[in-house]
mmCIF file of C-alpha atoms in Angstrom:
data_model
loop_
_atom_site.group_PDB
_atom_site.id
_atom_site.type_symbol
_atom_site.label_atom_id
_atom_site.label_comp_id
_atom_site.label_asym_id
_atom_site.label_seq_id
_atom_site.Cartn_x
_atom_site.Cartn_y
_atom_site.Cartn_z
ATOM 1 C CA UNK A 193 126.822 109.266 105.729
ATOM 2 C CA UNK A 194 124.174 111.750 104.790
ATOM 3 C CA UNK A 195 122.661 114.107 106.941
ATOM 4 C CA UNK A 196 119.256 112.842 108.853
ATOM 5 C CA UNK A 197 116.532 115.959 108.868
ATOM 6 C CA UNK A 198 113.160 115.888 109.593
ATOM 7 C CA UNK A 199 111.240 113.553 107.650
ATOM 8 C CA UNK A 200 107.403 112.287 108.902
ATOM 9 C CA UNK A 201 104.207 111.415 107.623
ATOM 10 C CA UNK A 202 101.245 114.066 108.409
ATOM 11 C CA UNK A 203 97.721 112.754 107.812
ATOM 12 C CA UNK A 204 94.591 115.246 106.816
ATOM 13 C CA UNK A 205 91.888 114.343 108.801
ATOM 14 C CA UNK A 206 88.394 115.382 108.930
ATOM 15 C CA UNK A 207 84.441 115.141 108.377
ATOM 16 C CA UNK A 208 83.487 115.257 104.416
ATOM 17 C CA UNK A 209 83.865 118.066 102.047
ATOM 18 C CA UNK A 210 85.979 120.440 104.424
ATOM 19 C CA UNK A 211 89.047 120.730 101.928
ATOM 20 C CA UNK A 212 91.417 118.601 102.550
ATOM 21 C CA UNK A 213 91.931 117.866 98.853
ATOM 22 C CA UNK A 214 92.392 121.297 98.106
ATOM 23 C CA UNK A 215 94.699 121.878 101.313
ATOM 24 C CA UNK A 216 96.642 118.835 99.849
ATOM 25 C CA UNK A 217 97.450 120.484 96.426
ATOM 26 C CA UNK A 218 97.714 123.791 97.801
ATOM 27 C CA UNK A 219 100.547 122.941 100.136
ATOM 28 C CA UNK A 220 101.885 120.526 97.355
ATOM 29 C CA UNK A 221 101.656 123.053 94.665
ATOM 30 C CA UNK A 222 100.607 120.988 92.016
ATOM 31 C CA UNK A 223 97.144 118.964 91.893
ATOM 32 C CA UNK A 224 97.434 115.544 92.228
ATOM 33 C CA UNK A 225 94.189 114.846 94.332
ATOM 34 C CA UNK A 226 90.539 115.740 92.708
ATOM 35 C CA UNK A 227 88.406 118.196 94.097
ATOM 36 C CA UNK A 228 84.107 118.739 93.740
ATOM 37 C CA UNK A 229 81.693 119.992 95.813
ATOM 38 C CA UNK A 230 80.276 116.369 96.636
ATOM 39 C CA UNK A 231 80.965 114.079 99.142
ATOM 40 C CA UNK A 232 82.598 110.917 98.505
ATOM 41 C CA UNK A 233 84.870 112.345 95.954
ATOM 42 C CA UNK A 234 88.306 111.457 97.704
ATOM 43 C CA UNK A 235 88.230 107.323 97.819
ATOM 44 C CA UNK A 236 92.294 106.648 98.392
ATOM 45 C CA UNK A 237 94.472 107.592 100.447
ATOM 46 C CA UNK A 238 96.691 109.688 98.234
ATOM 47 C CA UNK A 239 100.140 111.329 99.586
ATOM 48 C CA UNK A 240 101.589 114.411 98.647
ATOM 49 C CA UNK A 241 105.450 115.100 99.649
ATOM 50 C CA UNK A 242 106.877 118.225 100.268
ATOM 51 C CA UNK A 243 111.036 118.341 99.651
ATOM 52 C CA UNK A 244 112.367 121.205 101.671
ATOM 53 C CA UNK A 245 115.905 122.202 103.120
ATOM 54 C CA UNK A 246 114.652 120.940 106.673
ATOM 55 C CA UNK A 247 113.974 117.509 105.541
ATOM 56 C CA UNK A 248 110.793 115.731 104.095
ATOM 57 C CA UNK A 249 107.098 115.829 105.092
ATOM 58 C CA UNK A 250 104.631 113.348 103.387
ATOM 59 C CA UNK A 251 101.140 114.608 103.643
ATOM 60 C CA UNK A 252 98.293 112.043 103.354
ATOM 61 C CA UNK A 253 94.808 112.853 102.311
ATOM 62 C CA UNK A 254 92.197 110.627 103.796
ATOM 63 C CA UNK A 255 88.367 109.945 102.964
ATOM 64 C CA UNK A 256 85.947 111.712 104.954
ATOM 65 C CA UNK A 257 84.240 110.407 107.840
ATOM 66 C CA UNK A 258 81.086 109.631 107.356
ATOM 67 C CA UNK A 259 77.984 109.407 109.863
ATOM 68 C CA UNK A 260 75.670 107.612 107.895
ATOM 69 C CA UNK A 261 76.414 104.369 106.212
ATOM 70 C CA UNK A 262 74.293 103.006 103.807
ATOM 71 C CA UNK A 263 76.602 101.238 101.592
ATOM 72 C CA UNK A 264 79.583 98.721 101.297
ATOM 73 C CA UNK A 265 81.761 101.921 99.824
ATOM 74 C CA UNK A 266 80.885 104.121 102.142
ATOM 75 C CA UNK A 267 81.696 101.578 104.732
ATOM 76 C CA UNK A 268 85.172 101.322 103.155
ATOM 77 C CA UNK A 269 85.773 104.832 103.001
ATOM 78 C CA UNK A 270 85.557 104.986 106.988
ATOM 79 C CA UNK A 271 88.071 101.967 107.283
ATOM 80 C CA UNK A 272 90.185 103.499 104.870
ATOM 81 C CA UNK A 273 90.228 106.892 106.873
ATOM 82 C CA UNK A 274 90.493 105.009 110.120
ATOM 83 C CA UNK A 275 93.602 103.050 108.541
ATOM 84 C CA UNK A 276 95.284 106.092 107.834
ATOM 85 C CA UNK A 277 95.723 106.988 111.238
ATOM 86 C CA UNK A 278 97.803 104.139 112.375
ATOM 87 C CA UNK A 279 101.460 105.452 112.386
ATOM 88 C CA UNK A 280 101.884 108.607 111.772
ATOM 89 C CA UNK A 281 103.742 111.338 112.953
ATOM 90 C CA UNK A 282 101.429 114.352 112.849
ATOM 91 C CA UNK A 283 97.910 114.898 112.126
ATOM 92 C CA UNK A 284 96.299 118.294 110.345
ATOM 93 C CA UNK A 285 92.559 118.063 111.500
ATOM 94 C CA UNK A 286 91.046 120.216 108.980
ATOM 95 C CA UNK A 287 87.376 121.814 109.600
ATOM 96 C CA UNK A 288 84.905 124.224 107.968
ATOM 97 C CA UNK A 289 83.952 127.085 110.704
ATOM 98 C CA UNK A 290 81.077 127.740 107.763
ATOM 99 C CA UNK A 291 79.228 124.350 108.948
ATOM 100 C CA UNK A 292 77.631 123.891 112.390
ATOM 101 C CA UNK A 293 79.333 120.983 114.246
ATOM 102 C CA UNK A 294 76.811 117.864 113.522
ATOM 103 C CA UNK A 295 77.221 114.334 114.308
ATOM 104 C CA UNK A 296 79.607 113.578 111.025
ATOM 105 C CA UNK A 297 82.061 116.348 112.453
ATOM 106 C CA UNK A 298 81.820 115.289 116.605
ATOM 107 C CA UNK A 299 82.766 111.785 115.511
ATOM 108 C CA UNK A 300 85.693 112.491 113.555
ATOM 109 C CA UNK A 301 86.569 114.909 116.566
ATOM 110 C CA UNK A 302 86.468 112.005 119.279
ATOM 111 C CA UNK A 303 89.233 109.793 116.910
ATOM 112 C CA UNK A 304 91.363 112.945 116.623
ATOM 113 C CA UNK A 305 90.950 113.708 119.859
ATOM 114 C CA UNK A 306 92.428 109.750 121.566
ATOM 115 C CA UNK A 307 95.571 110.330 119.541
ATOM 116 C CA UNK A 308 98.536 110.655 121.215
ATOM 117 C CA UNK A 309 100.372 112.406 118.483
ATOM 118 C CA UNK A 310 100.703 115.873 117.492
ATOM 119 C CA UNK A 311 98.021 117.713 116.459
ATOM 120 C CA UNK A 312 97.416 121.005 114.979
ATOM 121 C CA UNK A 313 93.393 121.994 113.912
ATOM 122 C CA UNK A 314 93.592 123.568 110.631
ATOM 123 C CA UNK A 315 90.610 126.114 110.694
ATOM 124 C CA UNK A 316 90.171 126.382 107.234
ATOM 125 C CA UNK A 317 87.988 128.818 104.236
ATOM 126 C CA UNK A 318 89.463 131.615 106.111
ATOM 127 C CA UNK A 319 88.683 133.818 103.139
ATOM 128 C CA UNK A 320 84.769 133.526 103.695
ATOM 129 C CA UNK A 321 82.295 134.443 106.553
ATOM 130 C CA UNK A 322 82.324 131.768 109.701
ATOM 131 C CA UNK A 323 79.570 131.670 111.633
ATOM 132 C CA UNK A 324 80.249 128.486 113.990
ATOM 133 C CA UNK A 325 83.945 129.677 114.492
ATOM 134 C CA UNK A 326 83.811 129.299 117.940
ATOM 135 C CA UNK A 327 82.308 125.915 118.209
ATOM 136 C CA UNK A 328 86.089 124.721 117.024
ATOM 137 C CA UNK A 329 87.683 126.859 118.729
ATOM 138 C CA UNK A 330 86.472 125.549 122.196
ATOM 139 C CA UNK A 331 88.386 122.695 121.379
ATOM 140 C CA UNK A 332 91.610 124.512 121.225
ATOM 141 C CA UNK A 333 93.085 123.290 124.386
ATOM 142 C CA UNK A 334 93.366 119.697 123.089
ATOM 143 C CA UNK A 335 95.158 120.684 120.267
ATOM 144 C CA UNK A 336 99.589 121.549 119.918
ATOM 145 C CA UNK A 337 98.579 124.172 117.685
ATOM 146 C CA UNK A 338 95.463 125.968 115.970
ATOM 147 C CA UNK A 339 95.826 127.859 112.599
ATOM 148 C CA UNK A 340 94.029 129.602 110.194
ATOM 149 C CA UNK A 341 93.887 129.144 106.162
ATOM 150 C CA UNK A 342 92.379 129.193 103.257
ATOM 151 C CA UNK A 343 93.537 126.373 101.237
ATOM 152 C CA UNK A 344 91.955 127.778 98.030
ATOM 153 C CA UNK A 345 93.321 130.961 97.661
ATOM 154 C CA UNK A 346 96.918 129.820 99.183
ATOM 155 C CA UNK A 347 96.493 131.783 102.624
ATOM 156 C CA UNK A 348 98.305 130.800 105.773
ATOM 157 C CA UNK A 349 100.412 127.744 104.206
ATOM 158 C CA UNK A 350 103.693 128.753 105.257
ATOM 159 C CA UNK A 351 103.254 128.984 109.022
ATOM 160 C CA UNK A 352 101.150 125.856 108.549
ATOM 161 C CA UNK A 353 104.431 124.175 106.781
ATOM 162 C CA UNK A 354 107.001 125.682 109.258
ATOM 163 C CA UNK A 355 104.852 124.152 111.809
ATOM 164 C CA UNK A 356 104.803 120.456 110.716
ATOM 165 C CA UNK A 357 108.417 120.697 110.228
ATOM 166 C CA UNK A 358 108.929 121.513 113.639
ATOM 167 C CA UNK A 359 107.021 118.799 114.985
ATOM 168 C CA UNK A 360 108.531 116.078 112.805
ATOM 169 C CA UNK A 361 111.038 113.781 114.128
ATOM 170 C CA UNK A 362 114.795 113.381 112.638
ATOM 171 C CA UNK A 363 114.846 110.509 110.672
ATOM 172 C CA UNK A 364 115.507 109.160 106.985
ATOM 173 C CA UNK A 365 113.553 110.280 103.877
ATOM 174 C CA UNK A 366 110.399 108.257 102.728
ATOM 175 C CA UNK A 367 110.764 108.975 98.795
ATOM 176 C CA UNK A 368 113.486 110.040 96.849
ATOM 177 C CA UNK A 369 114.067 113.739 95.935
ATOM 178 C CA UNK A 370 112.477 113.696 92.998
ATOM 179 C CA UNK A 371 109.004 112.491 93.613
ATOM 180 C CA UNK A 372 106.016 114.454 94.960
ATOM 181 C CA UNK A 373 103.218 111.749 95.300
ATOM 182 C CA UNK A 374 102.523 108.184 95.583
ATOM 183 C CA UNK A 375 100.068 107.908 92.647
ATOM 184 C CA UNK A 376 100.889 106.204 89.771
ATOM 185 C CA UNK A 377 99.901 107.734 85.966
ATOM 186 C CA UNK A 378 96.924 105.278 85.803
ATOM 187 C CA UNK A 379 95.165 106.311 88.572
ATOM 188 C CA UNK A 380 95.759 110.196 88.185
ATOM 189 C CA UNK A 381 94.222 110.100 84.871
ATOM 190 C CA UNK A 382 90.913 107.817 86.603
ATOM 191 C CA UNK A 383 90.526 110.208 89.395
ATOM 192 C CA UNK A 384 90.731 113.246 86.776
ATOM 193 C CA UNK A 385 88.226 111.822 84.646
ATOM 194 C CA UNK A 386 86.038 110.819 88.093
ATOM 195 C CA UNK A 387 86.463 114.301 88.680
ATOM 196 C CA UNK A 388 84.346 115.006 85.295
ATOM 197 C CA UNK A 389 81.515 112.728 86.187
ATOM 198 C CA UNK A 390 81.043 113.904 89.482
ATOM 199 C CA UNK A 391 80.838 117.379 88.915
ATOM 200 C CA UNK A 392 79.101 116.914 85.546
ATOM 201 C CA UNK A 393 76.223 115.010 86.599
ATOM 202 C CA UNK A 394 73.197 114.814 88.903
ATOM 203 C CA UNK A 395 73.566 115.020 92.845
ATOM 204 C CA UNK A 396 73.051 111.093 93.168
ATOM 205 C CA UNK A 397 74.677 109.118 89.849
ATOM 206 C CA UNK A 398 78.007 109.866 90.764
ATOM 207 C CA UNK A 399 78.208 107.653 94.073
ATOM 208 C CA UNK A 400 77.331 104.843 91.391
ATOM 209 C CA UNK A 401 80.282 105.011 89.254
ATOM 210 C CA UNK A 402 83.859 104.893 88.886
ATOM 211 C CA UNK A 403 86.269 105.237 85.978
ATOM 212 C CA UNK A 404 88.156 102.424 84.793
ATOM 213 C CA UNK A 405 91.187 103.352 82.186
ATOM 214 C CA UNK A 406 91.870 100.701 79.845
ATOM 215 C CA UNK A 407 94.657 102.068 77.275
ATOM 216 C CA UNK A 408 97.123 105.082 76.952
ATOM 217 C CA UNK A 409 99.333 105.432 73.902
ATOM 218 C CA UNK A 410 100.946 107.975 72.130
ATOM 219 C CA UNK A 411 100.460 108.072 68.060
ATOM 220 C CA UNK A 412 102.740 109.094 65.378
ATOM 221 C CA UNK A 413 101.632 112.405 65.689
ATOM 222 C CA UNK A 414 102.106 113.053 69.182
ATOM 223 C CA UNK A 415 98.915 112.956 70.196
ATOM 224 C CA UNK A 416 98.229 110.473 73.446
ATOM 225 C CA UNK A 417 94.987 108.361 73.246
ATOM 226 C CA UNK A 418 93.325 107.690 76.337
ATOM 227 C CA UNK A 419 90.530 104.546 76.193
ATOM 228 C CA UNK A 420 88.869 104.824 79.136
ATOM 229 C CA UNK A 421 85.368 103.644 81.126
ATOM 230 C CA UNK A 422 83.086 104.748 83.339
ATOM 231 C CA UNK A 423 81.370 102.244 85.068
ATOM 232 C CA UNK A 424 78.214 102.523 86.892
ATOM 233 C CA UNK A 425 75.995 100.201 88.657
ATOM 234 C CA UNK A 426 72.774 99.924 87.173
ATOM 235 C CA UNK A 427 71.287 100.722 82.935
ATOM 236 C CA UNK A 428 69.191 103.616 84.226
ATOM 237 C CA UNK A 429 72.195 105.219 85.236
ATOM 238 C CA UNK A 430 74.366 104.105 82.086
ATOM 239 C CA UNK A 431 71.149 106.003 79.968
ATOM 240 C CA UNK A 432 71.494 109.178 82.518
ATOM 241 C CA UNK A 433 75.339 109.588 82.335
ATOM 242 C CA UNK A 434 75.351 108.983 78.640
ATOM 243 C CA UNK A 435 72.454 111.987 78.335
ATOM 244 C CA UNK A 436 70.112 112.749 75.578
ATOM 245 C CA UNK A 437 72.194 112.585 72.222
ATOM 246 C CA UNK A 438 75.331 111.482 73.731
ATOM 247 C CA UNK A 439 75.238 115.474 75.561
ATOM 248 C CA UNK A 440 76.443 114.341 78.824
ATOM 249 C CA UNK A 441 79.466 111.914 78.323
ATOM 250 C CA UNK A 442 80.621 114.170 75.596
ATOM 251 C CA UNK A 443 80.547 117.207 78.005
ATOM 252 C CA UNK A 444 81.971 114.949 80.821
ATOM 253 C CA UNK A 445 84.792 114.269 78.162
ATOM 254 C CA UNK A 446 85.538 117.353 76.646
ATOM 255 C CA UNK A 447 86.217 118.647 80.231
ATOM 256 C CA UNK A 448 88.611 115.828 81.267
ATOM 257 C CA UNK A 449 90.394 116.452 77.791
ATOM 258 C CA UNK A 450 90.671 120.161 78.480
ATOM 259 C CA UNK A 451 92.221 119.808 81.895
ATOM 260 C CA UNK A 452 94.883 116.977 80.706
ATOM 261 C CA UNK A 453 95.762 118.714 77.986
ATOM 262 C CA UNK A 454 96.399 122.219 79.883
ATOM 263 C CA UNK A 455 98.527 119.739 82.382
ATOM 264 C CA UNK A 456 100.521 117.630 80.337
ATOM 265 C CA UNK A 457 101.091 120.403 77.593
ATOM 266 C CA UNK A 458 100.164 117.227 75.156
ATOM 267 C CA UNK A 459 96.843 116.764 72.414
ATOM 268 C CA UNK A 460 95.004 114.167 73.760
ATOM 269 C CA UNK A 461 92.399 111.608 72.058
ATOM 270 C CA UNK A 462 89.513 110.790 74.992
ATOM 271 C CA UNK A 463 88.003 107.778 73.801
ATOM 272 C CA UNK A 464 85.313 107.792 76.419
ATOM 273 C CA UNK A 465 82.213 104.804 77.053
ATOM 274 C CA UNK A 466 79.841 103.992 79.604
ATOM 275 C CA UNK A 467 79.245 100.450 81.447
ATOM 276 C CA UNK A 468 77.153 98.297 83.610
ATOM 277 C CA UNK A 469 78.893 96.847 86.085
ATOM 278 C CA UNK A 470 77.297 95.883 88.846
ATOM 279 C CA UNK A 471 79.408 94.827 91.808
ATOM 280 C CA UNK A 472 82.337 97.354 90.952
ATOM 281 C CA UNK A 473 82.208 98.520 94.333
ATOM 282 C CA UNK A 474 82.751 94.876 95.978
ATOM 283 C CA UNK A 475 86.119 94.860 94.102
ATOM 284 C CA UNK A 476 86.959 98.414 95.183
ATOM 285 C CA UNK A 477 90.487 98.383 97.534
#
């Protein structure tokens, strides 16, 4: 019988746009969650799994909370966030000591806060100036453990690993050696062309859209073509994406064809369209 070592899932919780995507590559080494600036851009709960000599830890990055809800995705984002707290092992509650604690951040503070799990606050952006430093850290005393990184520039991970591991339970693996994520081809390639739109394109049409891939082959000369949509939920916004002469799909596309091509080493075709689709977001899971 094989040896049992630690094995657990950790969830990355917190308020919008405080890294957790980043922290979630970072720690994986490899990116397999999109970042932006914008909120809204993680919609799944994606896991990322560490393989180490100690055992296994499966990190889980979560939507962020949000205080205002003016839509049915937005509304689904919270569940989906909420969800992900329901049997896990650990939880990372990641904040940004450059924002003043608002509303968004106290309410995400109050679910961390009932669980009776361990819990380690994960200060993060420890590479900039931050002013409202202390407002977190007056919450130290409800937490196992309170570290410092900087999940873009790879600072602090390893305590931050060693840490987990030492919380986690003994117990049986949850993937197999080989795998580092629960994301299937498919999706990766739709979140990395999401990616695209949302950084490409004015603060509000990205909340509108999401990207919908329809075919993946690879030709006789190598070269994998990708047929993919966005979709977006109204014509104004198909005109605004697609930009005057075709100039902002075609930028949105040469940038997802850059990045897949610099990660999969292969030439790839983007075949790239826009589409009205209005209720998208009632079929979104």
């Amino acid at each position: 019988m094989a040896e049992l070592k630690k094995s657990g899932l950790v969830v990355l919780g917190g308020r919008s746009n405080v890294g957790k995507s980043t922290l979630l590559n970072s720690l994986i080494g490899t990116k397999i969650a999109i970042t932006t600036s914008k909120p809204q851009t993680t919609r799944h709960v994606i896991q990322g799994v560490i393989h180490d000599p100690r055992g296994q830890i499966v990190f889980a990055d979560t939507p962020g909370i949000f205080k205002q809800v003016p839509d049915r995705l937005t509304a689904k984002l919270n569940e989906k966030a909420r969800d992900a707290l329901d049997g896990i092992d650990a939880v990372l509650y990641v904040v940004d000591p450059t924002r003043h604690v608002g509303d968004e951040e106290e309410a995400v503070h109050r679910m961390v806060k009932a669980l009776k799990i361990p819990k380690i606050m994960v200060i993060n952006k420890s590479d900039l100036r931050r002013p409202y430093i202390d407002e977190y850290l007056a919450w130290s005393d409800e937490f196992t453990l309170v570290l410092e990184v900087s999940a873009l520039n790879n600072r602090g991970l390893k305590p931050l690993i060693d840490a987990v591991m030492d919380l986690l339970p003994i117990g049986v693996p949850l993937y197999p050696d080989n795998q580092i994520t629960n994301i299937e081809n498919k999706f990766w390639l739709e979140e990395l062309i999401r990616e695209k739109v949302f950084t490409g394109l004015y603060e509000e049409i990205p909340y509108s859209t999401t990207v919908q891939v329809e075919e993946t082959s690879r030709r006789e000369d190598g070269t994998v073509y990708i047929k993919a949509s966005v979709l977006t939920t109204a014509p104004r916004y198909k005109k605004m994406i697609i930009g005057s002469g075709a100039s902002k799909i075609r930028g949105i596309g040469r940038a997802a064809r850059k990045e897949l091509e610099l990660v999969t080493g292969d030439k790839i075709y983007l075949d790239l369209d826009v589409q009205v689709d209005e209720r998208w977001a009632d079929r979104f899971e």
